[in-house]
PDB file of C-alpha atoms in Angstrom:
ATOM      1  CA  UNK A   1      56.432  61.670  64.243  1.00  0.00           C
ATOM      2  CA  UNK A   2      59.327  59.603  65.571  1.00  0.00           C
ATOM      3  CA  UNK A   3      61.517  62.517  66.722  1.00  0.00           C
ATOM      4  CA  UNK A   4      64.403  61.142  68.798  1.00  0.00           C
ATOM      5  CA  UNK A   5      64.448  57.384  69.325  1.00  0.00           C
ATOM      6  CA  UNK A   6      66.746  55.592  71.749  1.00  0.00           C
ATOM      7  CA  UNK A   7      67.448  51.873  71.832  1.00  0.00           C
ATOM      8  CA  UNK A   8      67.417  49.898  74.005  1.00  0.00           C
ATOM      9  CA  UNK A   9      65.055  51.284  76.646  1.00  0.00           C
ATOM     10  CA  UNK A  10      66.395  49.050  79.435  1.00  0.00           C
ATOM     11  CA  UNK A  11      69.575  47.045  79.862  1.00  0.00           C
ATOM     12  CA  UNK A  12      71.391  45.234  82.640  1.00  0.00           C
ATOM     13  CA  UNK A  13      75.140  44.711  82.221  1.00  0.00           C
ATOM     14  CA  UNK A  14      77.750  42.918  84.247  1.00  0.00           C
ATOM     15  CA  UNK A  15      80.837  44.853  85.288  1.00  0.00           C
ATOM     16  CA  UNK A  16      83.382  44.803  82.472  1.00  0.00           C
ATOM     17  CA  UNK A  17      80.909  44.139  79.678  1.00  0.00           C
ATOM     18  CA  UNK A  18      80.606  46.490  76.749  1.00  0.00           C
ATOM     19  CA  UNK A  19      77.571  47.882  74.981  1.00  0.00           C
ATOM     20  CA  UNK A  20      76.418  50.564  72.569  1.00  0.00           C
ATOM     21  CA  UNK A  21      73.422  52.823  72.978  1.00  0.00           C
ATOM     22  CA  UNK A  22      71.866  54.019  69.760  1.00  0.00           C
ATOM     23  CA  UNK A  23      70.196  57.367  69.219  1.00  0.00           C
ATOM     24  CA  UNK A  24      68.389  58.140  65.977  1.00  0.00           C
ATOM     25  CA  UNK A  25      66.670  61.374  64.954  1.00  0.00           C
ATOM     26  CA  UNK A  26      64.576  62.021  61.874  1.00  0.00           C
ATOM     27  CA  UNK A  27      64.473  65.825  62.041  1.00  0.00           C
ATOM     28  CA  UNK A  28      67.660  66.489  60.053  1.00  0.00           C
ATOM     29  CA  UNK A  29      69.242  68.079  63.120  1.00  0.00           C
ATOM     30  CA  UNK A  30      72.911  69.024  63.071  1.00  0.00           C
ATOM     31  CA  UNK A  31      73.533  68.871  66.832  1.00  0.00           C
ATOM     32  CA  UNK A  32      73.189  65.742  68.946  1.00  0.00           C
ATOM     33  CA  UNK A  33      73.932  65.182  72.634  1.00  0.00           C
ATOM     34  CA  UNK A  34      74.236  62.419  75.210  1.00  0.00           C
ATOM     35  CA  UNK A  35      73.344  63.174  78.829  1.00  0.00           C
ATOM     36  CA  UNK A  36      73.174  61.031  81.938  1.00  0.00           C
ATOM     37  CA  UNK A  37      70.627  61.620  84.677  1.00  0.00           C
ATOM     38  CA  UNK A  38      71.372  60.590  88.239  1.00  0.00           C
ATOM     39  CA  UNK A  39      69.294  61.215  91.376  1.00  0.00           C
ATOM     40  CA  UNK A  40      70.079  64.591  92.890  1.00  0.00           C
ATOM     41  CA  UNK A  41      72.496  65.435  90.069  1.00  0.00           C
ATOM     42  CA  UNK A  42      70.253  66.623  87.278  1.00  0.00           C
ATOM     43  CA  UNK A  43      71.452  65.983  83.738  1.00  0.00           C
ATOM     44  CA  UNK A  44      75.139  66.041  82.908  1.00  0.00           C
ATOM     45  CA  UNK A  45      76.530  66.241  79.393  1.00  0.00           C
ATOM     46  CA  UNK A  46      78.701  63.273  78.376  1.00  0.00           C
ATOM     47  CA  UNK A  47      79.552  63.990  74.734  1.00  0.00           C
ATOM     48  CA  UNK A  48      78.030  65.942  71.908  1.00  0.00           C
ATOM     49  CA  UNK A  49      78.312  66.425  68.169  1.00  0.00           C
ATOM     50  CA  UNK A  50      77.848  69.532  66.058  1.00  0.00           C
ATOM     51  CA  UNK A  51      77.622  67.648  62.784  1.00  0.00           C
ATOM     52  CA  UNK A  52      78.276  64.399  60.957  1.00  0.00           C
ATOM     53  CA  UNK A  53      81.778  63.119  61.627  1.00  0.00           C
ATOM     54  CA  UNK A  54      82.395  65.423  64.622  1.00  0.00           C
ATOM     55  CA  UNK A  55      82.322  64.742  68.345  1.00  0.00           C
ATOM     56  CA  UNK A  56      83.306  66.682  71.453  1.00  0.00           C
ATOM     57  CA  UNK A  57      83.635  65.989  75.168  1.00  0.00           C
ATOM     58  CA  UNK A  58      81.129  67.263  77.659  1.00  0.00           C
ATOM     59  CA  UNK A  59      81.232  67.487  81.431  1.00  0.00           C
ATOM     60  CA  UNK A  60      81.596  63.751  82.235  1.00  0.00           C
ATOM     61  CA  UNK A  61      83.177  61.970  79.227  1.00  0.00           C
ATOM     62  CA  UNK A  62      85.398  59.425  81.006  1.00  0.00           C
ATOM     63  CA  UNK A  63      84.501  55.798  80.351  1.00  0.00           C
ATOM     64  CA  UNK A  64      82.434  56.617  77.257  1.00  0.00           C
ATOM     65  CA  UNK A  65      83.084  56.903  73.541  1.00  0.00           C
ATOM     66  CA  UNK A  66      80.848  58.221  70.802  1.00  0.00           C
ATOM     67  CA  UNK A  67      80.574  58.193  67.039  1.00  0.00           C
ATOM     68  CA  UNK A  68      78.547  60.199  64.519  1.00  0.00           C
ATOM     69  CA  UNK A  69      79.131  58.409  61.224  1.00  0.00           C
ATOM     70  CA  UNK A  70      75.706  59.360  59.895  1.00  0.00           C
ATOM     71  CA  UNK A  71      73.925  62.634  60.541  1.00  0.00           C
ATOM     72  CA  UNK A  72      70.838  60.942  61.921  1.00  0.00           C
ATOM     73  CA  UNK A  73      72.617  58.596  64.353  1.00  0.00           C
ATOM     74  CA  UNK A  74      74.692  59.224  67.475  1.00  0.00           C
ATOM     75  CA  UNK A  75      76.135  56.180  69.221  1.00  0.00           C
ATOM     76  CA  UNK A  76      77.305  56.044  72.834  1.00  0.00           C
ATOM     77  CA  UNK A  77      79.675  53.226  73.742  1.00  0.00           C
ATOM     78  CA  UNK A  78      80.729  51.795  77.067  1.00  0.00           C
ATOM     79  CA  UNK A  79      83.885  49.740  76.563  1.00  0.00           C
ATOM     80  CA  UNK A  80      84.091  48.268  80.067  1.00  0.00           C
ATOM     81  CA  UNK A  81      81.006  48.998  82.135  1.00  0.00           C
ATOM     82  CA  UNK A  82      81.347  49.950  85.801  1.00  0.00           C
ATOM     83  CA  UNK A  83      78.674  50.201  88.511  1.00  0.00           C
ATOM     84  CA  UNK A  84      79.232  53.984  88.556  1.00  0.00           C
ATOM     85  CA  UNK A  85      77.756  54.060  85.051  1.00  0.00           C
ATOM     86  CA  UNK A  86      74.382  52.896  86.331  1.00  0.00           C
ATOM     87  CA  UNK A  87      72.154  55.746  85.228  1.00  0.00           C
ATOM     88  CA  UNK A  88      69.411  56.889  82.881  1.00  0.00           C
ATOM     89  CA  UNK A  89      70.871  58.048  79.585  1.00  0.00           C
ATOM     90  CA  UNK A  90      69.156  60.641  77.432  1.00  0.00           C
ATOM     91  CA  UNK A  91      69.913  61.556  73.872  1.00  0.00           C
ATOM     92  CA  UNK A  92      68.873  64.919  72.472  1.00  0.00           C
ATOM     93  CA  UNK A  93      69.130  66.744  69.179  1.00  0.00           C
ATOM     94  CA  UNK A  94      68.728  70.306  67.948  1.00  0.00           C
ATOM     95  CA  UNK A  95      68.773  72.035  64.586  1.00  0.00           C
ATOM     96  CA  UNK A  96      71.553  74.372  65.604  1.00  0.00           C
ATOM     97  CA  UNK A  97      73.331  75.610  68.669  1.00  0.00           C
ATOM     98  CA  UNK A  98      71.321  77.519  71.182  1.00  0.00           C
ATOM     99  CA  UNK A  99      72.516  80.889  69.903  1.00  0.00           C
ATOM    100  CA  UNK A 100      70.377  80.156  66.881  1.00  0.00           C
ATOM    101  CA  UNK A 101      67.397  80.066  69.212  1.00  0.00           C
ATOM    102  CA  UNK A 102      66.634  76.422  68.633  1.00  0.00           C
ATOM    103  CA  UNK A 103      65.049  73.822  70.878  1.00  0.00           C
ATOM    104  CA  UNK A 104      66.592  70.553  72.015  1.00  0.00           C
ATOM    105  CA  UNK A 105      64.374  67.476  71.586  1.00  0.00           C
ATOM    106  CA  UNK A 106      64.920  64.561  73.930  1.00  0.00           C
ATOM    107  CA  UNK A 107      64.483  60.834  73.568  1.00  0.00           C
ATOM    108  CA  UNK A 108      62.621  58.695  76.100  1.00  0.00           C
ATOM    109  CA  UNK A 109      65.778  57.557  77.847  1.00  0.00           C
ATOM    110  CA  UNK A 110      67.686  54.302  78.392  1.00  0.00           C
ATOM    111  CA  UNK A 111      67.801  52.893  81.905  1.00  0.00           C
ATOM    112  CA  UNK A 112      71.139  51.103  82.349  1.00  0.00           C
ATOM    113  CA  UNK A 113      72.061  49.048  85.388  1.00  0.00           C
ATOM    114  CA  UNK A 114      75.594  47.717  85.853  1.00  0.00           C
ATOM    115  CA  UNK A 115      75.899  44.937  88.430  1.00  0.00           C
TER     116      UNK A 115
ATOM    117  CA  UNK B   1      82.312  77.232  84.298  1.00  0.00           C
ATOM    118  CA  UNK B   2      78.589  77.565  83.809  1.00  0.00           C
ATOM    119  CA  UNK B   3      76.236  76.363  86.517  1.00  0.00           C
ATOM    120  CA  UNK B   4      72.532  76.419  87.339  1.00  0.00           C
ATOM    121  CA  UNK B   5      71.075  76.340  90.825  1.00  0.00           C
ATOM    122  CA  UNK B   6      67.410  75.677  91.474  1.00  0.00           C
ATOM    123  CA  UNK B   7      65.439  75.158  94.635  1.00  0.00           C
ATOM    124  CA  UNK B   8      65.328  71.661  96.023  1.00  0.00           C
ATOM    125  CA  UNK B   9      62.081  69.796  96.168  1.00  0.00           C
ATOM    126  CA  UNK B  10      59.745  68.287  96.469  1.00  0.00           C
ATOM    127  CA  UNK B  11      57.404  71.244  96.272  1.00  0.00           C
ATOM    128  CA  UNK B  12      53.988  70.131  97.483  1.00  0.00           C
ATOM    129  CA  UNK B  13      50.955  72.271  96.619  1.00  0.00           C
ATOM    130  CA  UNK B  14      47.212  72.010  96.549  1.00  0.00           C
ATOM    131  CA  UNK B  15      45.381  72.437  93.270  1.00  0.00           C
ATOM    132  CA  UNK B  16      44.916  76.112  92.264  1.00  0.00           C
ATOM    133  CA  UNK B  17      47.807  77.278  94.462  1.00  0.00           C
ATOM    134  CA  UNK B  18      50.475  79.681  93.188  1.00  0.00           C
ATOM    135  CA  UNK B  19      53.777  78.161  92.123  1.00  0.00           C
ATOM    136  CA  UNK B  20      57.276  79.602  92.184  1.00  0.00           C
ATOM    137  CA  UNK B  21      60.409  77.567  91.485  1.00  0.00           C
ATOM    138  CA  UNK B  22      63.586  79.604  91.841  1.00  0.00           C
ATOM    139  CA  UNK B  23      66.464  79.324  89.395  1.00  0.00           C
ATOM    140  CA  UNK B  24      69.736  81.248  89.246  1.00  0.00           C
ATOM    141  CA  UNK B  25      72.632  80.796  86.873  1.00  0.00           C
ATOM    142  CA  UNK B  26      76.297  81.651  86.574  1.00  0.00           C
ATOM    143  CA  UNK B  27      77.827  82.103  83.153  1.00  0.00           C
ATOM    144  CA  UNK B  28      80.060  84.380  81.171  1.00  0.00           C
ATOM    145  CA  UNK B  29      77.998  86.622  78.982  1.00  0.00           C
ATOM    146  CA  UNK B  30      74.296  86.138  78.413  1.00  0.00           C
ATOM    147  CA  UNK B  31      73.260  82.559  77.788  1.00  0.00           C
ATOM    148  CA  UNK B  32      69.842  81.416  76.628  1.00  0.00           C
ATOM    149  CA  UNK B  33      67.659  80.189  79.494  1.00  0.00           C
ATOM    150  CA  UNK B  34      65.169  77.343  79.503  1.00  0.00           C
ATOM    151  CA  UNK B  35      62.697  75.444  81.621  1.00  0.00           C
ATOM    152  CA  UNK B  36      62.200  71.781  80.761  1.00  0.00           C
ATOM    153  CA  UNK B  37      59.591  69.451  82.278  1.00  0.00           C
ATOM    154  CA  UNK B  38      59.879  65.700  82.778  1.00  0.00           C
ATOM    155  CA  UNK B  39      56.784  63.596  83.402  1.00  0.00           C
ATOM    156  CA  UNK B  40      57.233  60.163  85.020  1.00  0.00           C
ATOM    157  CA  UNK B  41      58.907  57.665  82.724  1.00  0.00           C
ATOM    158  CA  UNK B  42      59.409  60.172  79.933  1.00  0.00           C
ATOM    159  CA  UNK B  43      62.136  62.319  78.460  1.00  0.00           C
ATOM    160  CA  UNK B  44      62.413  66.070  78.888  1.00  0.00           C
ATOM    161  CA  UNK B  45      60.132  68.475  77.054  1.00  0.00           C
ATOM    162  CA  UNK B  46      60.775  72.157  76.535  1.00  0.00           C
ATOM    163  CA  UNK B  47      58.334  74.211  78.606  1.00  0.00           C
ATOM    164  CA  UNK B  48      59.533  77.736  77.836  1.00  0.00           C
ATOM    165  CA  UNK B  49      62.633  79.718  76.990  1.00  0.00           C
ATOM    166  CA  UNK B  50      64.141  83.208  76.855  1.00  0.00           C
ATOM    167  CA  UNK B  51      67.143  84.243  74.836  1.00  0.00           C
ATOM    168  CA  UNK B  52      67.927  87.754  76.061  1.00  0.00           C
ATOM    169  CA  UNK B  53      67.580  89.983  79.097  1.00  0.00           C
ATOM    170  CA  UNK B  54      64.026  91.002  80.062  1.00  0.00           C
ATOM    171  CA  UNK B  55      62.507  88.420  77.710  1.00  0.00           C
ATOM    172  CA  UNK B  56      59.543  86.579  79.178  1.00  0.00           C
ATOM    173  CA  UNK B  57      58.942  82.988  78.194  1.00  0.00           C
ATOM    174  CA  UNK B  58      55.451  81.583  78.623  1.00  0.00           C
ATOM    175  CA  UNK B  59      53.586  78.380  77.892  1.00  0.00           C
ATOM    176  CA  UNK B  60      50.602  76.490  79.358  1.00  0.00           C
ATOM    177  CA  UNK B  61      50.136  79.163  82.044  1.00  0.00           C
ATOM    178  CA  UNK B  62      53.788  79.017  83.150  1.00  0.00           C
ATOM    179  CA  UNK B  63      55.987  82.106  82.916  1.00  0.00           C
ATOM    180  CA  UNK B  64      59.605  83.028  83.549  1.00  0.00           C
ATOM    181  CA  UNK B  65      61.457  86.297  82.989  1.00  0.00           C
ATOM    182  CA  UNK B  66      65.168  86.575  82.150  1.00  0.00           C
ATOM    183  CA  UNK B  67      66.600  88.847  84.860  1.00  0.00           C
ATOM    184  CA  UNK B  68      70.138  89.852  83.977  1.00  0.00           C
ATOM    185  CA  UNK B  69      70.667  91.939  87.114  1.00  0.00           C
ATOM    186  CA  UNK B  70      69.876  89.033  89.450  1.00  0.00           C
ATOM    187  CA  UNK B  71      70.983  86.244  87.026  1.00  0.00           C
ATOM    188  CA  UNK B  72      67.660  84.541  87.619  1.00  0.00           C
ATOM    189  CA  UNK B  73      64.916  82.811  85.655  1.00  0.00           C
ATOM    190  CA  UNK B  74      62.241  81.899  88.192  1.00  0.00           C
ATOM    191  CA  UNK B  75      59.312  79.755  87.038  1.00  0.00           C
ATOM    192  CA  UNK B  76      55.802  80.834  88.051  1.00  0.00           C
ATOM    193  CA  UNK B  77      52.253  79.680  87.541  1.00  0.00           C
ATOM    194  CA  UNK B  78      49.194  81.339  88.999  1.00  0.00           C
ATOM    195  CA  UNK B  79      47.061  78.234  89.514  1.00  0.00           C
ATOM    196  CA  UNK B  80      48.570  74.764  89.388  1.00  0.00           C
ATOM    197  CA  UNK B  81      46.714  71.608  88.394  1.00  0.00           C
ATOM    198  CA  UNK B  82      47.223  67.984  89.391  1.00  0.00           C
ATOM    199  CA  UNK B  83      48.443  67.352  85.835  1.00  0.00           C
ATOM    200  CA  UNK B  84      51.363  69.750  86.457  1.00  0.00           C
ATOM    201  CA  UNK B  85      52.956  67.209  88.799  1.00  0.00           C
ATOM    202  CA  UNK B  86      56.363  66.515  87.277  1.00  0.00           C
ATOM    203  CA  UNK B  87      60.055  67.329  87.644  1.00  0.00           C
ATOM    204  CA  UNK B  88      61.084  70.760  86.378  1.00  0.00           C
ATOM    205  CA  UNK B  89      64.604  71.535  85.177  1.00  0.00           C
ATOM    206  CA  UNK B  90      66.107  74.952  84.688  1.00  0.00           C
ATOM    207  CA  UNK B  91      68.876  75.101  82.083  1.00  0.00           C
ATOM    208  CA  UNK B  92      71.204  77.626  80.522  1.00  0.00           C
ATOM    209  CA  UNK B  93      73.525  77.479  77.584  1.00  0.00           C
ATOM    210  CA  UNK B  94      75.058  78.618  74.352  1.00  0.00           C
ATOM    211  CA  UNK B  95      75.714  75.612  72.125  1.00  0.00           C
ATOM    212  CA  UNK B  96      75.091  73.036  74.868  1.00  0.00           C
ATOM    213  CA  UNK B  97      72.799  72.979  77.897  1.00  0.00           C
ATOM    214  CA  UNK B  98      73.800  73.059  81.563  1.00  0.00           C
ATOM    215  CA  UNK B  99      70.990  71.777  83.781  1.00  0.00           C
ATOM    216  CA  UNK B 100      70.022  72.348  87.367  1.00  0.00           C
ATOM    217  CA  UNK B 101      69.351  69.328  89.569  1.00  0.00           C
ATOM    218  CA  UNK B 102      65.608  69.442  89.033  1.00  0.00           C
ATOM    219  CA  UNK B 103      62.661  70.258  91.302  1.00  0.00           C
ATOM    220  CA  UNK B 104      59.855  67.787  91.813  1.00  0.00           C
ATOM    221  CA  UNK B 105      56.386  69.330  91.971  1.00  0.00           C
ATOM    222  CA  UNK B 106      53.552  67.389  93.553  1.00  0.00           C
ATOM    223  CA  UNK B 107      50.043  68.836  93.240  1.00  0.00           C
ATOM    224  CA  UNK B 108      47.226  67.297  95.248  1.00  0.00           C
ATOM    225  CA  UNK B 109      43.494  67.668  94.514  1.00  0.00           C
TER     226      UNK B 109
END
C-alpha cells in the first residue's frame, strides 16, 4: 500500500538553485495538491490539479510551477530557490473534490532548506 | 475568502482528561469540515469529517459536530491517552482544503 509517495524526503538548496519535487499516487485519484507547512501558519495550498493535464493556483503560488503530465504524478518545481521557500512540503491526492465526500490522502512530506 | 481559526496550543493534559479543541470557520455556503491529525515526522491523516449541518463525525473516541449556527466544528474526546499526543488541524473546503494553524496536544501519563 504505497498511497502517496514524495521524493526526496530532505533537500538542502543554495539560493538561486532549482529543483523538482515529485509526488506519485497509486490510487487512481483525479485530484492532487501541493501544500507547504510553516510554523504557526498551518498548511497553505500552493497549486492543485483536478485531472491529468490541468493545474490551478492556490493560495501561495508565487515562485512555484507545477505539471501533471501523467495522472499518477504531480511535480512541483522551484526555478530559483529563495530562503523564504524553506518549508515542509506536502503532497495530497483525492478521488474527487470534497463535494463528492472524498478524503484527501497525504504524503510523508519533503523538508526543504534553502541557504 | 475561506478561513479556519482554531485555538492555539500547546494544550497540555493528563491522561484520561477531557479534551476540547475549538475550531470556527468562515466560508460562503456550507463547506465540508474535517479534522486531520499529524504525528511527529509524519504526514496528515484524516481523523473525522462532516459534510452537512448537524452531522457528527467520530473516530477513535474523538467527535465533532457541524454547527451551522455558530460556524463551528469543535473536537472533543472524553478521555485522552498519551498516544493522542500530536498536532490537530481543523480544515474546511469544497474542492480544496483550507487549514487552521494547528493545535499541538501533549498528554502526560
